[in-house]
């Protein structure tokens, strides 16, 4: 693993790539990621990552478990409110611990190496690549929909397009950070426009006298705690990504000012846009129409836009493309930081000496995402991912409360009212517990996968006297990646 390879002298100063003078001027000045993100970029990352596949995949799932349009709308609003509370808690954590890595850094600071490794373990193999796979599949389904207007596109074609867009965005992220931010800013603006078009189209429909779908909004409401919890899960899945800016804190200009500002601008905007979009869906479509399709936006467009209905799949594709781009950019930094701390192979913490991007981390994440594109069931993936992610979000917020007790005098540029983390903790705890009764298999698999990370940690991280063969294999792998991608570990003198 990383510690073994580092002890063998694989450092920016001691190692040559390709011999002699092949290292560029950047490496002599220090190989590290640059601070290139401003406030606008930060807002674009948060909004761009959040507004992706969820708003197009989750509405029928939220209605299915909530039972009525009124209850589903309440779930969407409260999910946004709960996400806002969580984001404010992360603003305190992010300014108190100004390190990239998000939850990984906060859990490690509060509870130590093993809990932070368990988060990294689950994020590496499940949370991040699964979220990316869902977004890529949603993009592919919608970009192909105009070619198969009367039926679902072939699953193999969907997977192929999803794989292509994943590889394309990974290549852009590898090549140039400025390209990534330009793509993110452009597509974030486009997706906001697309969702506003949806809302105004529904207003035209309502003013034409079609108000029947907004009558009896609470009819059929399901008050079973387990079903309400799953409805919230589907809503929270659509808001997931509000903590992604915390993954790249070290690349954010003036993080103490821009991190909380970006959060406070982004979350109300997303909550408002999501609420208006769901009102639009509910005004135009009946319950049966929403429940009978996974592509709610496409069904909406067919009913209201007529011959222009092809434009909605294009809007969805724009949204998911930008969301996937932001997720790839931010999450690659999580694995980069984990490897830099010795919890993953050193190769994943290397930086391309010419472009100053974490190429090995990006490529590794791309490979794992491509494997998960084969999954056939989106609903179970959503429940599975959100349940596991909620457990670690609880850990991070618990860490905030723990550090308030253990380190009361620590510098906190942002300090939220104690009621916010307590409220977030209580609500999320109930959601996790109630969901166990409705989807025990998914939650059980998530817990088992977390537990399996403990022996992995003991063998690969904690065990000091590793077999000579393991050390040789690790060093050879790290050296191969360094030469293959012309990459070096980050220069510690610049940290």
Short mmCIF file of C-alpha atoms in Angstrom, two decimals:
data_model
loop_
_atom_site.label_atom_id
_atom_site.label_comp_id
_atom_site.label_asym_id
_atom_site.label_seq_id
_atom_site.Cartn_x
_atom_site.Cartn_y
_atom_site.Cartn_z
CA UNK A 1 0.00 0.00 0.00
CA UNK A 2 0.95 3.67 0.03
CA UNK A 3 3.09 3.63 3.16
CA UNK A 4 5.21 0.78 1.85
CA UNK A 5 5.87 2.53 -1.43
CA UNK A 6 6.65 5.84 0.19
CA UNK A 7 9.23 4.22 2.43
CA UNK A 8 11.02 2.98 -0.68
CA UNK A 9 11.68 6.56 -1.79
CA UNK A 10 8.92 7.12 -4.36
CA UNK A 11 8.74 10.89 -3.84
CA UNK A 12 8.78 13.89 -6.15
CA UNK A 13 12.36 14.76 -5.27
CA UNK A 14 13.86 11.29 -5.25
CA UNK A 15 12.18 9.71 -8.25
CA UNK A 16 12.80 10.31 -11.95
CA UNK A 17 10.13 9.69 -14.56
CA UNK A 18 11.45 8.74 -17.96
CA UNK A 19 14.99 9.68 -16.86
CA UNK A 20 16.98 12.82 -16.13
CA UNK A 21 15.32 16.03 -17.22
CA UNK A 22 11.92 14.74 -18.30
CA UNK A 23 10.19 16.31 -15.32
CA UNK A 24 8.62 19.61 -16.35
CA UNK A 25 9.11 22.99 -14.72
CA UNK A 26 5.94 22.48 -12.69
CA UNK A 27 7.46 19.58 -10.78
CA UNK A 28 10.54 21.60 -9.84
CA UNK A 29 8.26 24.30 -8.46
CA UNK A 30 6.22 21.76 -6.54
CA UNK A 31 3.82 19.10 -7.83
CA UNK A 32 0.43 19.88 -6.33
CA UNK A 33 -3.15 20.74 -7.20
CA UNK A 34 -3.80 24.43 -7.87
CA UNK A 35 -6.33 26.76 -6.22
CA UNK A 36 -8.45 27.55 -9.29
CA UNK A 37 -12.03 27.56 -7.94
CA UNK A 38 -13.82 30.81 -7.17
CA UNK A 39 -17.26 31.40 -5.65
CA UNK A 40 -19.06 31.03 -8.99
CA UNK A 41 -17.26 27.76 -9.68
CA UNK A 42 -18.17 26.54 -6.18
CA UNK A 43 -21.86 27.30 -6.71
CA UNK A 44 -21.73 25.64 -10.12
CA UNK A 45 -20.18 22.48 -8.63
CA UNK A 46 -22.81 22.17 -5.88
CA UNK A 47 -25.82 22.99 -8.08
CA UNK A 48 -24.37 21.08 -11.03
CA UNK A 49 -23.75 17.90 -9.04
CA UNK A 50 -27.09 17.99 -7.20
CA UNK A 51 -29.28 18.69 -10.23
CA UNK A 52 -28.65 15.53 -12.18
CA UNK A 53 -30.47 12.26 -12.57
CA UNK A 54 -32.38 12.46 -9.29
CA UNK A 55 -35.03 15.00 -10.30
CA UNK A 56 -35.86 12.82 -13.32
CA UNK A 57 -35.58 9.37 -11.67
CA UNK A 58 -36.96 10.00 -8.18
CA UNK A 59 -40.39 11.71 -8.63
CA UNK A 60 -42.23 8.48 -9.36
CA UNK A 61 -40.40 6.67 -6.51
CA UNK A 62 -41.21 9.47 -4.03
CA UNK A 63 -44.89 9.39 -5.07
CA UNK A 64 -44.93 5.59 -4.92
CA UNK A 65 -43.87 5.53 -1.26
CA UNK A 66 -45.56 8.78 -0.14
CA UNK A 67 -48.91 7.69 -1.60
CA UNK A 68 -50.15 11.15 -2.62
CA UNK A 69 -48.94 14.18 -4.52
CA UNK A 70 -49.32 16.41 -1.47
CA UNK A 71 -47.22 14.15 0.72
CA UNK A 72 -44.63 13.75 -2.04
CA UNK A 73 -44.35 17.53 -2.34
CA UNK A 74 -43.87 17.80 1.43
CA UNK A 75 -41.13 15.17 1.18
CA UNK A 76 -39.34 17.17 -1.55
CA UNK A 77 -39.46 20.43 0.42
CA UNK A 78 -38.39 18.83 3.72
CA UNK A 79 -35.62 16.89 1.95
CA UNK A 80 -34.26 20.21 0.70
CA UNK A 81 -34.58 21.73 4.17
CA UNK A 82 -32.80 18.76 5.75
CA UNK A 83 -30.06 18.92 3.12
CA UNK A 84 -29.66 22.64 3.86
CA UNK A 85 -29.19 21.88 7.56
CA UNK A 86 -26.61 19.24 6.70
CA UNK A 87 -24.82 21.60 4.33
CA UNK A 88 -24.58 24.29 7.02
CA UNK A 89 -23.09 21.74 9.42
CA UNK A 90 -20.55 20.87 6.74
CA UNK A 91 -19.76 24.58 6.34
CA UNK A 92 -18.60 24.57 9.97
CA UNK A 93 -16.64 21.36 9.46
CA UNK A 94 -15.11 22.60 6.19
CA UNK A 95 -13.89 25.89 7.68
CA UNK A 96 -12.68 24.25 10.90
CA UNK A 97 -10.86 21.49 8.99
CA UNK A 98 -9.86 23.12 5.66
CA UNK A 99 -8.78 19.87 4.01
CA UNK A 100 -10.01 18.21 0.84
CA UNK A 101 -11.77 14.88 1.23
CA UNK A 102 -15.03 15.93 2.88
CA UNK A 103 -16.43 13.26 5.18
CA UNK A 104 -13.18 11.30 5.02
CA UNK A 105 -11.23 14.22 6.53
CA UNK A 106 -13.90 15.08 9.14
CA UNK A 107 -14.48 11.53 10.36
CA UNK A 108 -10.71 10.96 10.57
CA UNK A 109 -10.19 14.18 12.55
CA UNK A 110 -12.98 13.32 15.00
CA UNK A 111 -12.77 9.55 15.40
CA UNK A 112 -9.45 8.37 13.98
CA UNK A 113 -8.03 6.33 11.12
CA UNK A 114 -10.29 3.24 11.09
CA UNK A 115 -13.67 5.03 10.79
CA UNK A 116 -12.28 7.35 8.10
CA UNK A 117 -10.89 4.36 6.19
CA UNK A 118 -14.29 2.64 6.35
CA UNK A 119 -15.87 5.69 4.74
CA UNK A 120 -13.18 5.72 2.05
CA UNK A 121 -13.63 1.96 1.51
CA UNK A 122 -17.38 2.28 0.94
CA UNK A 123 -17.09 5.48 -1.11
CA UNK A 124 -14.42 3.94 -3.33
CA UNK A 125 -16.30 0.80 -4.29
CA UNK A 126 -19.98 1.74 -3.78
CA UNK A 127 -21.09 5.32 -3.08
CA UNK A 128 -19.25 7.36 -5.70
CA UNK A 129 -19.13 4.94 -8.64
CA UNK A 130 -22.76 3.88 -8.09
CA UNK A 131 -23.95 7.49 -8.09
CA UNK A 132 -21.90 8.14 -11.22
CA UNK A 133 -23.26 4.99 -12.87
CA UNK A 134 -26.89 6.02 -12.18
CA UNK A 135 -26.23 9.47 -13.64
CA UNK A 136 -24.47 8.06 -16.73
CA UNK A 137 -27.29 5.57 -17.36
CA UNK A 138 -29.89 8.33 -17.06
CA UNK A 139 -27.94 10.43 -19.57
CA UNK A 140 -27.76 7.50 -22.00
CA UNK A 141 -31.46 6.64 -21.68
CA UNK A 142 -32.50 10.21 -22.47
CA UNK A 143 -30.03 10.89 -25.26
CA UNK A 144 -31.25 7.72 -27.00
CA UNK A 145 -34.96 8.25 -26.30
CA UNK A 146 -35.67 10.27 -29.50
CA UNK A 147 -34.42 7.28 -31.53
CA UNK A 148 -36.87 4.91 -29.77
CA UNK A 149 -39.86 7.21 -29.04
CA UNK A 150 -42.41 4.42 -28.53
CA UNK A 151 -40.34 2.04 -26.41
CA UNK A 152 -37.34 1.81 -24.11
CA UNK A 153 -33.90 2.01 -25.79
CA UNK A 154 -31.97 -1.31 -25.88
CA UNK A 155 -30.15 -1.84 -22.59
CA UNK A 156 -26.86 -2.64 -24.33
CA UNK A 157 -26.98 0.64 -26.25
CA UNK A 158 -27.75 2.50 -23.02
CA UNK A 159 -24.79 0.93 -21.24
CA UNK A 160 -22.47 1.61 -24.17
CA UNK A 161 -23.40 5.32 -24.32
CA UNK A 162 -23.11 5.56 -20.52
CA UNK A 163 -19.62 4.06 -20.71
CA UNK A 164 -18.59 6.43 -23.51
CA UNK A 165 -19.73 9.58 -21.65
CA UNK A 166 -18.02 8.38 -18.45
CA UNK A 167 -14.74 7.92 -20.33
CA UNK A 168 -15.12 11.25 -22.16
CA UNK A 169 -15.64 13.26 -18.97
CA UNK A 170 -12.83 11.39 -17.24
CA UNK A 171 -10.52 12.39 -20.12
CA UNK A 172 -11.57 16.07 -19.81
CA UNK A 173 -10.91 15.95 -16.06
CA UNK A 174 -7.50 14.42 -16.69
CA UNK A 175 -6.56 17.03 -19.26
CA UNK A 176 -7.39 20.43 -17.78
CA UNK A 177 -9.13 21.73 -14.64
CA UNK A 178 -10.18 24.95 -16.40
CA UNK A 179 -11.97 22.90 -19.05
CA UNK A 180 -13.82 21.09 -16.27
CA UNK A 181 -14.99 24.33 -14.64
CA UNK A 182 -16.08 25.79 -17.99
CA UNK A 183 -18.13 22.66 -18.75
CA UNK A 184 -19.60 22.78 -15.25
CA UNK A 185 -20.55 26.47 -15.38
CA UNK A 186 -22.12 26.11 -18.85
CA UNK A 187 -24.17 23.01 -18.12
CA UNK A 188 -25.31 24.30 -14.71
CA UNK A 189 -26.80 27.37 -16.40
CA UNK A 190 -28.37 25.17 -19.09
CA UNK A 191 -30.01 22.81 -16.60
CA UNK A 192 -31.48 25.68 -14.57
CA UNK A 193 -33.00 27.04 -17.78
CA UNK A 194 -34.36 23.58 -18.66
CA UNK A 195 -36.11 23.15 -15.32
CA UNK A 196 -37.58 26.65 -15.45
CA UNK A 197 -38.93 25.92 -18.96
CA UNK A 198 -40.62 22.84 -17.47
CA UNK A 199 -42.29 24.95 -14.79
CA UNK A 200 -43.50 27.69 -17.12
CA UNK A 201 -44.88 25.10 -19.54
CA UNK A 202 -46.94 23.68 -16.68
CA UNK A 203 -48.24 27.19 -15.83
CA UNK A 204 -49.48 27.53 -19.42
CA UNK A 205 -51.20 24.16 -19.03
CA UNK A 206 -52.87 25.26 -15.76
CA UNK A 207 -54.03 28.62 -17.13
CA UNK A 208 -55.64 26.71 -20.00
CA UNK A 209 -58.07 25.33 -17.42
CA UNK A 210 -56.47 21.97 -16.63
CA UNK A 211 -56.46 22.05 -12.82
CA UNK A 212 -57.90 18.60 -12.18
CA UNK A 213 -54.55 16.99 -11.34
CA UNK A 214 -53.97 19.35 -8.41
CA UNK A 215 -57.27 18.45 -6.72
CA UNK A 216 -57.36 16.12 -3.72
CA UNK A 217 -53.57 16.40 -3.34
CA UNK A 218 -53.49 14.46 -0.03
CA UNK A 219 -55.72 11.59 -1.18
CA UNK A 220 -54.02 8.21 -0.64
CA UNK A 221 -51.30 9.52 1.69
CA UNK A 222 -49.19 6.70 3.17
CA UNK A 223 -48.30 7.38 6.82
CA UNK A 224 -46.39 4.14 7.40
CA UNK A 225 -43.04 5.29 8.92
CA UNK A 226 -41.05 2.86 6.79
CA UNK A 227 -42.60 4.03 3.52
CA UNK A 228 -42.19 7.68 4.53
CA UNK A 229 -38.52 6.97 5.25
CA UNK A 230 -38.01 5.43 1.79
CA UNK A 231 -39.84 8.39 0.21
CA UNK A 232 -37.38 10.69 1.99
CA UNK A 233 -34.51 8.51 0.76
CA UNK A 234 -35.54 9.03 -2.84
CA UNK A 235 -35.88 12.77 -2.21
CA UNK A 236 -32.53 12.98 -0.41
CA UNK A 237 -30.92 11.05 -3.27
CA UNK A 238 -31.95 13.87 -5.59
CA UNK A 239 -30.29 16.39 -3.26
CA UNK A 240 -27.13 14.32 -2.79
CA UNK A 241 -24.02 16.19 -3.79
CA UNK A 242 -24.40 19.18 -1.45
CA UNK A 243 -21.19 18.08 0.31
CA UNK A 244 -19.10 17.67 -2.86
CA UNK A 245 -17.49 21.12 -2.63
CA UNK A 246 -16.00 19.97 0.69
CA UNK A 247 -14.09 17.33 -1.29
CA UNK A 248 -12.06 20.04 -3.05
CA UNK A 249 -11.53 22.58 -0.25
CA UNK A 250 -7.78 22.76 -0.93
CA UNK A 251 -8.48 23.91 -4.51
CA UNK A 252 -10.99 26.60 -3.45
CA UNK A 253 -9.83 30.21 -3.34
CA UNK A 254 -10.48 31.78 0.08
CA UNK A 255 -12.25 28.67 1.44
CA UNK A 256 -13.25 30.32 4.75
CA UNK A 257 -15.37 32.81 2.81
CA UNK A 258 -16.33 30.99 -0.40
CA UNK A 259 -17.28 27.58 1.04
CA UNK A 260 -20.15 28.79 3.29
CA UNK A 261 -21.24 31.36 0.69
CA UNK A 262 -21.45 28.75 -2.04
CA UNK A 263 -23.53 26.49 0.22
CA UNK A 264 -25.90 29.28 1.30
CA UNK A 265 -26.48 30.33 -2.33
CA UNK A 266 -26.81 26.84 -3.82
CA UNK A 267 -29.16 25.01 -1.45
CA UNK A 268 -32.11 27.45 -1.49
CA UNK A 269 -31.82 27.70 -5.29
CA UNK A 270 -31.90 23.91 -5.72
CA UNK A 271 -34.78 23.47 -3.25
CA UNK A 272 -36.85 26.13 -5.03
CA UNK A 273 -36.15 24.72 -8.50
CA UNK A 274 -36.92 21.14 -7.36
CA UNK A 275 -40.18 22.21 -5.74
CA UNK A 276 -41.30 24.10 -8.85
CA UNK A 277 -40.33 21.17 -11.09
CA UNK A 278 -42.39 18.72 -9.01
CA UNK A 279 -45.35 21.10 -9.00
CA UNK A 280 -45.05 21.12 -12.79
CA UNK A 281 -45.05 17.32 -12.97
CA UNK A 282 -48.00 17.02 -10.59
CA UNK A 283 -50.03 19.68 -12.42
CA UNK A 284 -49.73 17.99 -15.80
CA UNK A 285 -49.61 14.25 -14.98
CA UNK A 286 -51.98 12.00 -13.06
CA UNK A 287 -50.74 9.69 -10.31
CA UNK A 288 -50.99 6.68 -12.62
CA UNK A 289 -49.02 8.42 -15.37
CA UNK A 290 -46.21 9.28 -12.95
CA UNK A 291 -46.10 5.83 -11.37
CA UNK A 292 -46.11 4.02 -14.71
CA UNK A 293 -42.84 5.51 -15.96
CA UNK A 294 -39.25 5.91 -14.78
CA UNK A 295 -38.76 8.80 -17.23
CA UNK A 296 -41.26 11.27 -15.71
CA UNK A 297 -39.84 14.23 -17.63
CA UNK A 298 -40.26 12.44 -20.96
CA UNK A 299 -43.88 11.53 -20.20
CA UNK A 300 -44.45 15.16 -19.17
CA UNK A 301 -43.05 16.45 -22.45
CA UNK A 302 -45.15 14.08 -24.57
CA UNK A 303 -48.32 15.31 -22.91
CA UNK A 304 -47.65 19.04 -22.95
CA UNK A 305 -45.08 19.82 -25.67
CA UNK A 306 -46.46 17.71 -28.50
CA UNK A 307 -44.17 17.76 -31.54
CA UNK A 308 -41.50 19.49 -29.45
CA UNK A 309 -41.43 16.66 -26.90
CA UNK A 310 -38.00 15.60 -28.14
CA UNK A 311 -36.51 18.63 -26.38
CA UNK A 312 -37.12 17.21 -22.88
CA UNK A 313 -34.80 14.20 -23.22
CA UNK A 314 -32.19 16.68 -24.47
CA UNK A 315 -32.70 18.82 -21.34
CA UNK A 316 -32.35 15.74 -19.14
CA UNK A 317 -29.15 14.78 -20.95
CA UNK A 318 -27.76 18.29 -20.36
CA UNK A 319 -28.53 18.03 -16.64
CA UNK A 320 -27.00 14.61 -16.18
CA UNK A 321 -23.92 15.44 -18.28
CA UNK A 322 -23.09 18.42 -16.07
CA UNK A 323 -23.84 16.48 -12.89
CA UNK A 324 -21.56 13.61 -13.90
CA UNK A 325 -18.78 16.04 -14.79
CA UNK A 326 -18.92 17.70 -11.37
CA UNK A 327 -19.13 14.38 -9.52
CA UNK A 328 -16.09 12.99 -11.33
CA UNK A 329 -14.10 16.13 -10.61
CA UNK A 330 -14.94 16.37 -6.89
CA UNK A 331 -14.92 12.69 -5.94
CA UNK A 332 -11.56 12.02 -7.55
CA UNK A 333 -10.08 14.37 -4.94
CA UNK A 334 -11.52 12.20 -2.16
CA UNK A 335 -9.53 9.18 -3.30
CA UNK A 336 -6.49 11.36 -3.97
CA UNK A 337 -6.53 12.56 -0.33
CA UNK A 338 -7.13 9.03 0.98
CA UNK A 339 -4.10 7.73 -0.90
CA UNK A 340 -2.03 10.71 0.24
CA UNK A 341 -2.83 9.72 3.83
CA UNK A 342 -1.72 6.12 3.25
CA UNK A 343 -5.18 4.50 3.07
CA UNK A 344 -4.96 3.62 -0.63
CA UNK A 345 -2.07 2.71 -2.94
CA UNK A 346 0.35 5.60 -3.42
CA UNK A 347 -0.33 5.54 -7.18
CA UNK A 348 -3.80 7.03 -6.61
CA UNK A 349 -2.27 10.09 -4.91
CA UNK A 350 -0.01 10.93 -7.85
CA UNK A 351 -0.38 14.10 -9.93
CA UNK A 352 0.33 14.49 -13.64
CA UNK A 353 3.50 16.65 -13.69
CA UNK A 354 2.41 18.51 -16.84
CA UNK A 355 -1.28 19.15 -16.24
CA UNK A 356 -1.31 19.01 -12.40
CA UNK A 357 -4.40 16.77 -12.29
CA UNK A 358 -4.82 13.52 -10.29
CA UNK A 359 -4.87 11.29 -13.37
CA UNK A 360 -4.46 7.87 -11.65
CA UNK A 361 -7.32 8.62 -9.22
CA UNK A 362 -9.59 9.67 -12.09
CA UNK A 363 -8.82 6.58 -14.16
CA UNK A 364 -9.29 4.20 -11.24
CA UNK A 365 -12.69 5.69 -10.43
CA UNK A 366 -13.67 5.48 -14.10
CA UNK A 367 -12.89 1.74 -14.17
CA UNK A 368 -15.00 1.02 -11.07
CA UNK A 369 -17.91 3.04 -12.52
CA UNK A 370 -17.77 1.08 -15.78
CA UNK A 371 -18.17 -2.16 -13.83
CA UNK A 372 -21.23 -0.84 -11.97
CA UNK A 373 -22.92 0.21 -15.21
CA UNK A 374 -24.00 -3.42 -15.51
CA UNK A 375 -26.48 -3.11 -12.60
CA UNK A 376 -30.10 -3.54 -13.78
CA UNK A 377 -32.09 -2.10 -10.83
CA UNK A 378 -31.92 1.67 -10.25
CA UNK A 379 -34.42 1.77 -7.34
CA UNK A 380 -32.50 -0.72 -5.19
CA UNK A 381 -29.27 1.15 -5.98
CA UNK A 382 -30.82 4.42 -4.79
CA UNK A 383 -32.00 2.93 -1.48
CA UNK A 384 -28.73 1.09 -1.00
CA UNK A 385 -26.52 4.12 -1.72
CA UNK A 386 -28.61 6.60 0.28
CA UNK A 387 -28.82 4.33 3.33
CA UNK A 388 -25.06 3.79 3.47
CA UNK A 389 -24.31 7.45 2.75
CA UNK A 390 -26.72 8.53 5.51
CA UNK A 391 -24.79 6.42 8.03
CA UNK A 392 -21.54 8.22 7.26
CA UNK A 393 -23.19 11.64 7.08
CA UNK A 394 -24.46 10.89 10.58
CA UNK A 395 -20.88 10.07 11.56
CA UNK A 396 -19.59 13.40 10.22
CA UNK A 397 -22.26 15.44 12.03
CA UNK A 398 -21.66 13.37 15.19
CA UNK A 399 -18.00 14.29 14.77
CA UNK A 400 -18.98 17.98 14.73
CA UNK A 401 -20.76 17.53 18.09
CA UNK A 402 -17.88 15.45 19.48
CA UNK A 403 -15.30 18.09 18.53
CA UNK A 404 -17.50 20.80 20.07
CA UNK A 405 -17.06 18.85 23.33
CA UNK A 406 -13.42 17.71 23.00
CA UNK A 407 -12.00 20.80 21.26
CA UNK A 408 -14.16 23.74 22.38
CA UNK A 409 -11.41 26.33 21.75
CA UNK A 410 -10.60 25.21 18.19
CA UNK A 411 -10.88 27.91 15.52
CA UNK A 412 -14.35 27.87 13.95
CA UNK A 413 -14.78 30.63 11.35
CA UNK A 414 -18.36 29.38 10.91
CA UNK A 415 -20.22 28.09 13.99
CA UNK A 416 -23.81 26.94 13.51
CA UNK A 417 -26.43 26.87 16.22
CA UNK A 418 -26.28 23.61 18.18
CA UNK A 419 -29.93 22.91 17.32
CA UNK A 420 -29.04 22.34 13.63
CA UNK A 421 -26.67 19.36 13.99
CA UNK A 422 -28.90 17.87 16.70
CA UNK A 423 -31.98 18.14 14.45
CA UNK A 424 -30.09 16.65 11.51
CA UNK A 425 -28.78 13.81 13.68
CA UNK A 426 -32.19 12.86 15.09
CA UNK A 427 -34.05 12.96 11.75
CA UNK A 428 -31.41 10.98 9.83
CA UNK A 429 -31.21 8.39 12.62
CA UNK A 430 -34.96 7.79 12.39
CA UNK A 431 -34.79 7.57 8.59
CA UNK A 432 -32.06 4.92 8.76
CA UNK A 433 -33.90 2.90 11.43
CA UNK A 434 -37.31 2.99 9.71
CA UNK A 435 -35.83 2.08 6.34
CA UNK A 436 -34.45 -1.12 7.86
CA UNK A 437 -38.01 -2.46 8.16
CA UNK A 438 -38.92 -1.79 4.50
CA UNK A 439 -35.62 -2.64 2.77
CA UNK A 440 -33.72 -4.82 5.26
CA UNK A 441 -31.73 -6.57 2.52
CA UNK A 442 -30.27 -3.38 0.99
CA UNK A 443 -29.47 -1.85 4.39
CA UNK A 444 -28.06 -5.17 5.63
CA UNK A 445 -25.78 -5.50 2.61
CA UNK A 446 -24.55 -1.95 3.20
CA UNK A 447 -23.73 -2.66 6.85
CA UNK A 448 -22.01 -5.94 5.93
CA UNK A 449 -19.89 -4.19 3.31
CA UNK A 450 -18.84 -1.57 5.88
CA UNK A 451 -17.92 -4.33 8.36
CA UNK A 452 -15.86 -6.13 5.72
CA UNK A 453 -13.66 -3.03 5.56
CA UNK A 454 -12.33 -3.75 9.06
CA UNK A 455 -10.22 -6.82 8.13
CA UNK A 456 -9.12 -5.02 4.95
CA UNK A 457 -7.85 -2.16 7.12
CA UNK A 458 -6.07 -4.55 9.50
CA UNK A 459 -4.29 -6.42 6.69
CA UNK A 460 -3.35 -3.62 4.31
CA UNK A 461 -3.04 -0.56 6.58
CA UNK A 462 -2.45 -1.59 10.20
CA UNK A 463 -0.20 -4.58 9.60
CA UNK A 464 3.35 -3.24 9.75
CA UNK A 465 5.48 -6.27 8.87
CA UNK A 466 3.94 -7.15 5.54
CA UNK A 467 5.33 -10.04 3.49
CA UNK A 468 8.20 -9.09 1.20
CA UNK A 469 6.19 -10.17 -1.88
CA UNK A 470 3.35 -7.77 -1.00
CA UNK A 471 5.84 -4.90 -0.63
CA UNK A 472 7.44 -5.69 -3.98
CA UNK A 473 4.05 -5.87 -5.74
CA UNK A 474 2.93 -2.56 -4.23
CA UNK A 475 6.14 -0.80 -5.16
CA UNK A 476 6.06 -2.23 -8.68
CA UNK A 477 2.44 -1.11 -9.17
CA UNK A 478 3.19 2.41 -7.92
CA UNK A 479 6.29 2.70 -10.11
CA UNK A 480 4.38 1.43 -13.17
CA UNK A 481 1.61 4.01 -12.66
CA UNK A 482 4.14 6.77 -12.14
CA UNK A 483 5.84 6.00 -15.46
CA UNK A 484 2.61 5.20 -17.29
CA UNK A 485 0.90 8.50 -16.40
CA UNK A 486 4.01 10.68 -15.96
CA UNK A 487 2.86 11.35 -12.41
CA UNK A 488 4.50 11.99 -9.04
CA UNK A 489 3.25 12.17 -5.45
CA UNK A 490 2.36 15.63 -4.15
CA UNK A 491 5.31 17.67 -2.95
CA UNK A 492 5.01 17.69 0.85
CA UNK A 493 6.88 21.00 1.12
CA UNK A 494 3.96 22.72 -0.55
CA UNK A 495 1.26 21.32 1.67
#
